[in-house]
PDB file of C-alpha atoms in Angstrom:
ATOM      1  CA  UNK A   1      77.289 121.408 160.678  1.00  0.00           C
ATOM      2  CA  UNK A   2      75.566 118.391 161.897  1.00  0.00           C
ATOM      3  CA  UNK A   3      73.414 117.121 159.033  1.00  0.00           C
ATOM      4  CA  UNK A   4      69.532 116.707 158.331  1.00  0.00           C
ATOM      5  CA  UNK A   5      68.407 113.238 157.419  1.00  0.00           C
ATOM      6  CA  UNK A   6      68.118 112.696 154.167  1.00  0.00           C
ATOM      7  CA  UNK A   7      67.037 109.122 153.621  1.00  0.00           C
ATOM      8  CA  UNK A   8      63.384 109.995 152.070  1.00  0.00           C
ATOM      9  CA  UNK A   9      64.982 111.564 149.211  1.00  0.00           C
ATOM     10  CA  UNK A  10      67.343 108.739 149.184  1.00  0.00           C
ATOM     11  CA  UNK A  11      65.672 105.202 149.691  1.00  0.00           C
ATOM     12  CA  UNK A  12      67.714 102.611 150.547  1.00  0.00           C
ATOM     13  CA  UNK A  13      66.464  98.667 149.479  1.00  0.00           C
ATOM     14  CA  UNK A  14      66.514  96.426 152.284  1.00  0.00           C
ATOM     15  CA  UNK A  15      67.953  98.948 154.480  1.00  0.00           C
ATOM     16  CA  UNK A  16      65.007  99.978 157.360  1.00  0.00           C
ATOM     17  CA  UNK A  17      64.265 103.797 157.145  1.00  0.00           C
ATOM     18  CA  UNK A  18      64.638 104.235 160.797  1.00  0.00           C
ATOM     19  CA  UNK A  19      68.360 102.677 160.438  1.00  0.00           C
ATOM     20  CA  UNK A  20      69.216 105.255 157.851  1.00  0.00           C
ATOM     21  CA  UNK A  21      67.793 108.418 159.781  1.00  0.00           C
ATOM     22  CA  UNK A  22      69.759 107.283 162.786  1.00  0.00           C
ATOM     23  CA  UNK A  23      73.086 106.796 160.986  1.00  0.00           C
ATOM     24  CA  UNK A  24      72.882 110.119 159.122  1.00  0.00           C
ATOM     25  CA  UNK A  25      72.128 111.450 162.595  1.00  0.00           C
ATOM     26  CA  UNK A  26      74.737 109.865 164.292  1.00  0.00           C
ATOM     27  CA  UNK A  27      77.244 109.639 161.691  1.00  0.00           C
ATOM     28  CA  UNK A  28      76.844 113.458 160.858  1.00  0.00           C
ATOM     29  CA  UNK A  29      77.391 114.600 164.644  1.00  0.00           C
ATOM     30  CA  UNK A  30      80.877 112.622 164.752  1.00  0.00           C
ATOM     31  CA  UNK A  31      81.745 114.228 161.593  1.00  0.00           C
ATOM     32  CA  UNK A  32      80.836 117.343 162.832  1.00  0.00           C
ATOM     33  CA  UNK A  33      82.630 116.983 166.157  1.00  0.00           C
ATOM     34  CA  UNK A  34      85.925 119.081 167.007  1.00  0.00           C
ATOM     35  CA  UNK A  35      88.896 117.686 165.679  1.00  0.00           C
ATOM     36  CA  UNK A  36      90.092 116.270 168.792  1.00  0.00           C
ATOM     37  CA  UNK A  37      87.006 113.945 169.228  1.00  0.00           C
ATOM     38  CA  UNK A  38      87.317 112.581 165.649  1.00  0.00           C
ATOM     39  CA  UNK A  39      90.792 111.718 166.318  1.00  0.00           C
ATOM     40  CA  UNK A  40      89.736 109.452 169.252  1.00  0.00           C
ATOM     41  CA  UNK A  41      86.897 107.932 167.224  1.00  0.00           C
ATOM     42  CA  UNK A  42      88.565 106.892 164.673  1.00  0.00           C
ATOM     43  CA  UNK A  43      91.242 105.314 166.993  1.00  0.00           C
ATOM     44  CA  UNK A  44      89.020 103.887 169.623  1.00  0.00           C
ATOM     45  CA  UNK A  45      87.020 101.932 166.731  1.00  0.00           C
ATOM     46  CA  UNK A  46      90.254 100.042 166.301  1.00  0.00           C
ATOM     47  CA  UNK A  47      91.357  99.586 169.272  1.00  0.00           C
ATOM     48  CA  UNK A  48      88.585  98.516 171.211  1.00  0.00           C
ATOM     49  CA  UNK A  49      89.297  95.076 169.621  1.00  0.00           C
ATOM     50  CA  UNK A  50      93.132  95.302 171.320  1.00  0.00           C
ATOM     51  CA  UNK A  51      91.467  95.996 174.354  1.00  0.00           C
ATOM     52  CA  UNK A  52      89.319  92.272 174.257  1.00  0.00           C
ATOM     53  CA  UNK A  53      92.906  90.498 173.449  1.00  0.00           C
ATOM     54  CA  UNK A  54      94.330  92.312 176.480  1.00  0.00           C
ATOM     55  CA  UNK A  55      91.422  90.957 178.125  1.00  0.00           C
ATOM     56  CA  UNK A  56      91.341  87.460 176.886  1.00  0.00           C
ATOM     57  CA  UNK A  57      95.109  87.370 177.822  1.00  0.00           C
ATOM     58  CA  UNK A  58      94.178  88.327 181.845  1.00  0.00           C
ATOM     59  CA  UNK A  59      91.121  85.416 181.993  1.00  0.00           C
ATOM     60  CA  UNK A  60      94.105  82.897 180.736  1.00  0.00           C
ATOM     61  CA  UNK A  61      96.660  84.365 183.400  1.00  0.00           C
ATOM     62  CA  UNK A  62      93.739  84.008 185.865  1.00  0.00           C
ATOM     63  CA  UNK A  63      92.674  80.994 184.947  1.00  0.00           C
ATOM     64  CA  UNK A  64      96.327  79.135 185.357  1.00  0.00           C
ATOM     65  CA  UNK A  65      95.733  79.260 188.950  1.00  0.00           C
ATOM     66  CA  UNK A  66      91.980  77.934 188.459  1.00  0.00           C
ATOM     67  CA  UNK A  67      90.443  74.973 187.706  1.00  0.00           C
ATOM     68  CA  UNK A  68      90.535  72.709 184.504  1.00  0.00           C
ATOM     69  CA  UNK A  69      86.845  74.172 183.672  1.00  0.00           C
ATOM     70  CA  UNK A  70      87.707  77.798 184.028  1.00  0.00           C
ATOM     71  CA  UNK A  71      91.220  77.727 181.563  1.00  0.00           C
ATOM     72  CA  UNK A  72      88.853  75.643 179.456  1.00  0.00           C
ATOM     73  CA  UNK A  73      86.524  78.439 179.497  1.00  0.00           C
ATOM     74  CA  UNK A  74      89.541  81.321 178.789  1.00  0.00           C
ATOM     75  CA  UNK A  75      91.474  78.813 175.903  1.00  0.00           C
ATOM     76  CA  UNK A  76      87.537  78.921 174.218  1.00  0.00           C
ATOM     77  CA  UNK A  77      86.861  83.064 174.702  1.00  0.00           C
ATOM     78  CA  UNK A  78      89.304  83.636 171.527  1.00  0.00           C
ATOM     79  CA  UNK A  79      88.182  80.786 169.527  1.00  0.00           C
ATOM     80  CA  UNK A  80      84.739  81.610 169.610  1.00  0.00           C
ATOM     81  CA  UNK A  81      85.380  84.812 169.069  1.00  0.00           C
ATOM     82  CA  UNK A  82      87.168  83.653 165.638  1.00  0.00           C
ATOM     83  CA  UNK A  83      84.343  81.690 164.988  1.00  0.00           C
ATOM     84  CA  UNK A  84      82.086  84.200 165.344  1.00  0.00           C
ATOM     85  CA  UNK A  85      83.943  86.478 162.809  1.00  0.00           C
ATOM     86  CA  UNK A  86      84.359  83.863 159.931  1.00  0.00           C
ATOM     87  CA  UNK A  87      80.621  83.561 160.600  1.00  0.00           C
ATOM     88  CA  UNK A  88      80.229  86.869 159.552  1.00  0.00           C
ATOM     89  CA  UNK A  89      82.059  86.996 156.902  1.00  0.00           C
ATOM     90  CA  UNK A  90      79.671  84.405 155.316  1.00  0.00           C
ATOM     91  CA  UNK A  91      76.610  86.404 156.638  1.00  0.00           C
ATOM     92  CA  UNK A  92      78.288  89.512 154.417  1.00  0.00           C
ATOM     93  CA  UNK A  93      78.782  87.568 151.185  1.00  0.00           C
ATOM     94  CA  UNK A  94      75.611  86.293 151.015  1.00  0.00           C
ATOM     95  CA  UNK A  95      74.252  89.670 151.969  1.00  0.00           C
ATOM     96  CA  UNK A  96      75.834  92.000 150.454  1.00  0.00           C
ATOM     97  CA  UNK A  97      74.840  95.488 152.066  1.00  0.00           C
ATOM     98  CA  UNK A  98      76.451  98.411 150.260  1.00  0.00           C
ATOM     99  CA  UNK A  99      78.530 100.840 152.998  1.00  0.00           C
ATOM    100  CA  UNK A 100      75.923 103.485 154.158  1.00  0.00           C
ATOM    101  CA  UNK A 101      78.810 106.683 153.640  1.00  0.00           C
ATOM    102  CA  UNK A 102      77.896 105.569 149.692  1.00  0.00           C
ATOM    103  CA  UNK A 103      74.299 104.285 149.512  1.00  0.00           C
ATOM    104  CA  UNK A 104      73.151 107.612 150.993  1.00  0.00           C
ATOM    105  CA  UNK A 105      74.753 109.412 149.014  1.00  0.00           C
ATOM    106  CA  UNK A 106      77.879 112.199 150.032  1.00  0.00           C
ATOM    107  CA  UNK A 107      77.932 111.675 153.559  1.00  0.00           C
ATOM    108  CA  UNK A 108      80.565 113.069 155.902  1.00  0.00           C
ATOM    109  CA  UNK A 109      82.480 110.464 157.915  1.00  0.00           C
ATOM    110  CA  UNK A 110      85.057 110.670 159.932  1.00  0.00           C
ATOM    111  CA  UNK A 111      87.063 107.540 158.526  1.00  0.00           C
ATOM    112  CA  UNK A 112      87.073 107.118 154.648  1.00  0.00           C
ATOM    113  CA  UNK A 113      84.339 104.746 153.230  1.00  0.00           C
ATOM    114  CA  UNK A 114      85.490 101.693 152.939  1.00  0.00           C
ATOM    115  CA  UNK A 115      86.174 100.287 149.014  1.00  0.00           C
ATOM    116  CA  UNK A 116      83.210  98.658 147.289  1.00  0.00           C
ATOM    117  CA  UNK A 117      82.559  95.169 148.355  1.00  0.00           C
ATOM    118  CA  UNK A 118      83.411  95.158 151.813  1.00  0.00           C
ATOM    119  CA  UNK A 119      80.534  94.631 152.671  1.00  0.00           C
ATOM    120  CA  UNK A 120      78.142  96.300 155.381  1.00  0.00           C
ATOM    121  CA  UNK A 121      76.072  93.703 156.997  1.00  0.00           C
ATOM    122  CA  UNK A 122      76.512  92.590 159.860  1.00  0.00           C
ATOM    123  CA  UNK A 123      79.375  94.975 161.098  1.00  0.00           C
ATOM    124  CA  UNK A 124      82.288  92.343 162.025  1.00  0.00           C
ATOM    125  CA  UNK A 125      83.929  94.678 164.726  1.00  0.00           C
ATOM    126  CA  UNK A 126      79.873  94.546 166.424  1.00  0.00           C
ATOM    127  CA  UNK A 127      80.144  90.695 165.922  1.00  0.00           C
ATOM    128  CA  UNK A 128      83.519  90.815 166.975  1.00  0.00           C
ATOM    129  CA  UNK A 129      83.016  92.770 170.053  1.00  0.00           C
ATOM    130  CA  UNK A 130      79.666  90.886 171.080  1.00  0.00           C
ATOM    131  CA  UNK A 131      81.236  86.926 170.390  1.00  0.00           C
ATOM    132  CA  UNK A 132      84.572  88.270 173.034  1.00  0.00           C
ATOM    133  CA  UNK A 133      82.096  89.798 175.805  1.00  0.00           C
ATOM    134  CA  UNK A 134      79.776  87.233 176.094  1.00  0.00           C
ATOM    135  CA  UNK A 135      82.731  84.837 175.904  1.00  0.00           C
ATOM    136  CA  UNK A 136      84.232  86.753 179.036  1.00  0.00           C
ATOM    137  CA  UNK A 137      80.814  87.363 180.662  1.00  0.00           C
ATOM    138  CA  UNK A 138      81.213  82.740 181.099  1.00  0.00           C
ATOM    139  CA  UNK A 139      84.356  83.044 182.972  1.00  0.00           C
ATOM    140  CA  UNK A 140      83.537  86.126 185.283  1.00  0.00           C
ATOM    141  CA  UNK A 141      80.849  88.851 186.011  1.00  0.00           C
ATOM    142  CA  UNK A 142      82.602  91.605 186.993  1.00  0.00           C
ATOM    143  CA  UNK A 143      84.934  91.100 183.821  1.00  0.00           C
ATOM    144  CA  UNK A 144      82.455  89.861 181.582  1.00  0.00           C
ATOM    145  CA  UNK A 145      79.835  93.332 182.767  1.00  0.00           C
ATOM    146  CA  UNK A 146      83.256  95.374 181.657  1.00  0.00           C
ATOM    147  CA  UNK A 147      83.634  93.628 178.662  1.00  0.00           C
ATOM    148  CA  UNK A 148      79.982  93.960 177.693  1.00  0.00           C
ATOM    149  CA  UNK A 149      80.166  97.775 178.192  1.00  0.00           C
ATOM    150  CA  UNK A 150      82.888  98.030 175.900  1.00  0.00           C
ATOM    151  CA  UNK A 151      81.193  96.312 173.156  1.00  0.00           C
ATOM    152  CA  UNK A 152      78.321  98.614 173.234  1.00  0.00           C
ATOM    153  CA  UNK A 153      80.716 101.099 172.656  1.00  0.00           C
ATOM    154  CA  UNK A 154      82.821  99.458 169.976  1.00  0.00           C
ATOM    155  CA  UNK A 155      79.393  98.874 168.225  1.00  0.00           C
ATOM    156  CA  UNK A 156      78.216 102.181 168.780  1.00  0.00           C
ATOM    157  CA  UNK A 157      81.642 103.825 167.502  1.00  0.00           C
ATOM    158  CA  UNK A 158      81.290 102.177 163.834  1.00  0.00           C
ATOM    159  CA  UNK A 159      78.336 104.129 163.080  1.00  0.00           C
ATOM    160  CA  UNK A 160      80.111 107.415 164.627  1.00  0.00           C
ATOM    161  CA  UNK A 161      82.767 107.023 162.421  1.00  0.00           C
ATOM    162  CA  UNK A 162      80.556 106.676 159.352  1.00  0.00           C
ATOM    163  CA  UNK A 163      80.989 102.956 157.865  1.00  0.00           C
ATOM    164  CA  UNK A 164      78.024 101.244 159.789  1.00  0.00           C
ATOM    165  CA  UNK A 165      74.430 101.815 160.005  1.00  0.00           C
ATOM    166  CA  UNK A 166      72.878 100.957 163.193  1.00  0.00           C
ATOM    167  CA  UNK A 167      71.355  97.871 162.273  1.00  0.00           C
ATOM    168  CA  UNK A 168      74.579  95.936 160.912  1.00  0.00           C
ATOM    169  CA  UNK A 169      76.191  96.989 164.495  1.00  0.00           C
ATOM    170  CA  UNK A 170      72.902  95.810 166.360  1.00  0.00           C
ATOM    171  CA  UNK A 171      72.569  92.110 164.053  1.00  0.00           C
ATOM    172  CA  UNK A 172      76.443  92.264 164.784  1.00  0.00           C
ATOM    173  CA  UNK A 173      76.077  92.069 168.481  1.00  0.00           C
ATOM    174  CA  UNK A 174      73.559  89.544 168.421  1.00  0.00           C
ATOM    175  CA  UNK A 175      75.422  87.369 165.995  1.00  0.00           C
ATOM    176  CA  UNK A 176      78.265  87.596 168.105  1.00  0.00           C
ATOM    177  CA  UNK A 177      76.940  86.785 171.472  1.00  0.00           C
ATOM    178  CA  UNK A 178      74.606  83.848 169.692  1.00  0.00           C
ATOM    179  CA  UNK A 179      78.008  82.046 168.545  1.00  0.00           C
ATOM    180  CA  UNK A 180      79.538  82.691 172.031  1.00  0.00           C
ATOM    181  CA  UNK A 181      76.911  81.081 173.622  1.00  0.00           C
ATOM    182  CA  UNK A 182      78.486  77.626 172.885  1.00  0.00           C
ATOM    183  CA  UNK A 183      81.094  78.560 174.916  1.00  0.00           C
ATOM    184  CA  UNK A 184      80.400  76.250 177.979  1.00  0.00           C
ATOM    185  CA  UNK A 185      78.967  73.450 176.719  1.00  0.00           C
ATOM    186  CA  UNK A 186      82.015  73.278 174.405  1.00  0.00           C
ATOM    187  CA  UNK A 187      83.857  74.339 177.739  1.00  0.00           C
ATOM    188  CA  UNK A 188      82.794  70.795 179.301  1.00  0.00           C
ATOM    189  CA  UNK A 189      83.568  68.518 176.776  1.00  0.00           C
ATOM    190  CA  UNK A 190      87.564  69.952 176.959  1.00  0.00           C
ATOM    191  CA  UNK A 191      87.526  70.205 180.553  1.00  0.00           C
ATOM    192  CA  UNK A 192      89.119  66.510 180.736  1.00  0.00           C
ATOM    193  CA  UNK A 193      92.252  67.152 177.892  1.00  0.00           C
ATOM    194  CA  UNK A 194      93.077  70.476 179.683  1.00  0.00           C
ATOM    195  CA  UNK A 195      93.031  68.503 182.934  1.00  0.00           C
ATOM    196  CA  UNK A 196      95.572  65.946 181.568  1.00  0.00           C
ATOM    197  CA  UNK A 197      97.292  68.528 179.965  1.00  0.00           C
ATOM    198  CA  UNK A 198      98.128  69.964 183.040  1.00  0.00           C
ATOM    199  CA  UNK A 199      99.861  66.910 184.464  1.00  0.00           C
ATOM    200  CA  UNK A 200     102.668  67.333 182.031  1.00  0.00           C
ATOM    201  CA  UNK A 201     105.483  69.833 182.128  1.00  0.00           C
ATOM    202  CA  UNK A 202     104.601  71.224 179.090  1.00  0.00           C
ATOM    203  CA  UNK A 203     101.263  71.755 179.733  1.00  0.00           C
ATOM    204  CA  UNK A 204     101.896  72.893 183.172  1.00  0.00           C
ATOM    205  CA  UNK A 205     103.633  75.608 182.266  1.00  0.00           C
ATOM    206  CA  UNK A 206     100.919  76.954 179.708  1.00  0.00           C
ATOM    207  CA  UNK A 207      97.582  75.806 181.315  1.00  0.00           C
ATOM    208  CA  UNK A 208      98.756  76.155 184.864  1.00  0.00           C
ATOM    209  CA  UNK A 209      98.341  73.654 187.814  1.00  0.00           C
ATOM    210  CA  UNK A 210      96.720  72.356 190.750  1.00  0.00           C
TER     211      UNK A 210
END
């Protein structure tokens, strides 16, 4: 049965009551969903991430047959998306948001809770996610529109499966995208080394030619 809201009776510090209603909302429909559904959710979280390395993997394959600027643009997507995740990691130390499937109380999930002290805020997957579409969004529009649909989703899939509330998704997304925003201007300083790169055989061969 999908569950009422119970955050009243169970007030959360720090955590915004709207956040709360809307995760044991959310959270209690995909644990209530058939069997098949939760089966998906709790792989799709996961892979959703595979699916922006497959993607970072076509904007280099493209870009060997582009210009210096645009393989400078794909070589960055992953490492700002990196960056973006060990930037998160700090954010959650410092933080230190309890998971919501244990602050709230005995809440249905459809993936177990993770342990104690991994933290909640900001959701890493959200950050993640947001950090690899914007990244792709630089090189490409069509691309970077797909890639930004399938972060919404990957956000919006950790608090169906139970270990996010919608707030640490939401601050994900944004912390994600803020660190990819770098992304050109770092772009244009390495334009020149992946342009000389090029001219070797070496370098050829991985960053494409002329």
């Amino acid at each position: 049965m999908w569950r009422t809201p119970v955050v009243q009776a169970i007030p959360v510090e720090d955590v915004p009551d709207v956040s709360a209603e809307l995760y044991l909302d959310f959270a209690g429909f995909g644990a209530a969903s058939p069997e098949p559904v939760r089966v998906l959710g709790a792989i799709a979280t996961e892979a959703v991430i595979g699916v922006f390395a497959v993607l970072f993997l076509l904007l280099w394959w493209r870009a060997r047959r582009g210009s210096a600027a645009a393989m400078a643009r794909a070589v960055l997507a992953p490492v700002v998306t990196v960056l973006a995740y060990a930037v998160s990691e700090t954010v959650k130390e410092v933080w230190q948001e309890d998971r919501p499937c244990r602050a709230l109380g005995d809440v249905a999930t459809i993936v177990a809770c993770p342990e104690f002290g991994d933290w909640s805020f900001p959701s890493n997957h959200s950050t993640i996610a947001g950090a690899a579409a914007v990244a792709i969004l630089w090189s490409g529009v069509r691309l970077g529109v797909l890639a930004l649909g399938l972060a919404g989703l990957a956000a919006a899939s950790r608090v169906f499966v139970g270990v996010h509330y919608p707030h640490d998704v939401v601050a994900g997304l944004a912390l994600g995208a803020a660190v990819a925003l770098v992304l050109p201007v770092v772009a244009r300083a390495l334009t020149p080394a992946v342009d000389r790169l090029r001219a070797n055989s070496a370098g050829g061969a991985l960053l494409g030619g002329r």
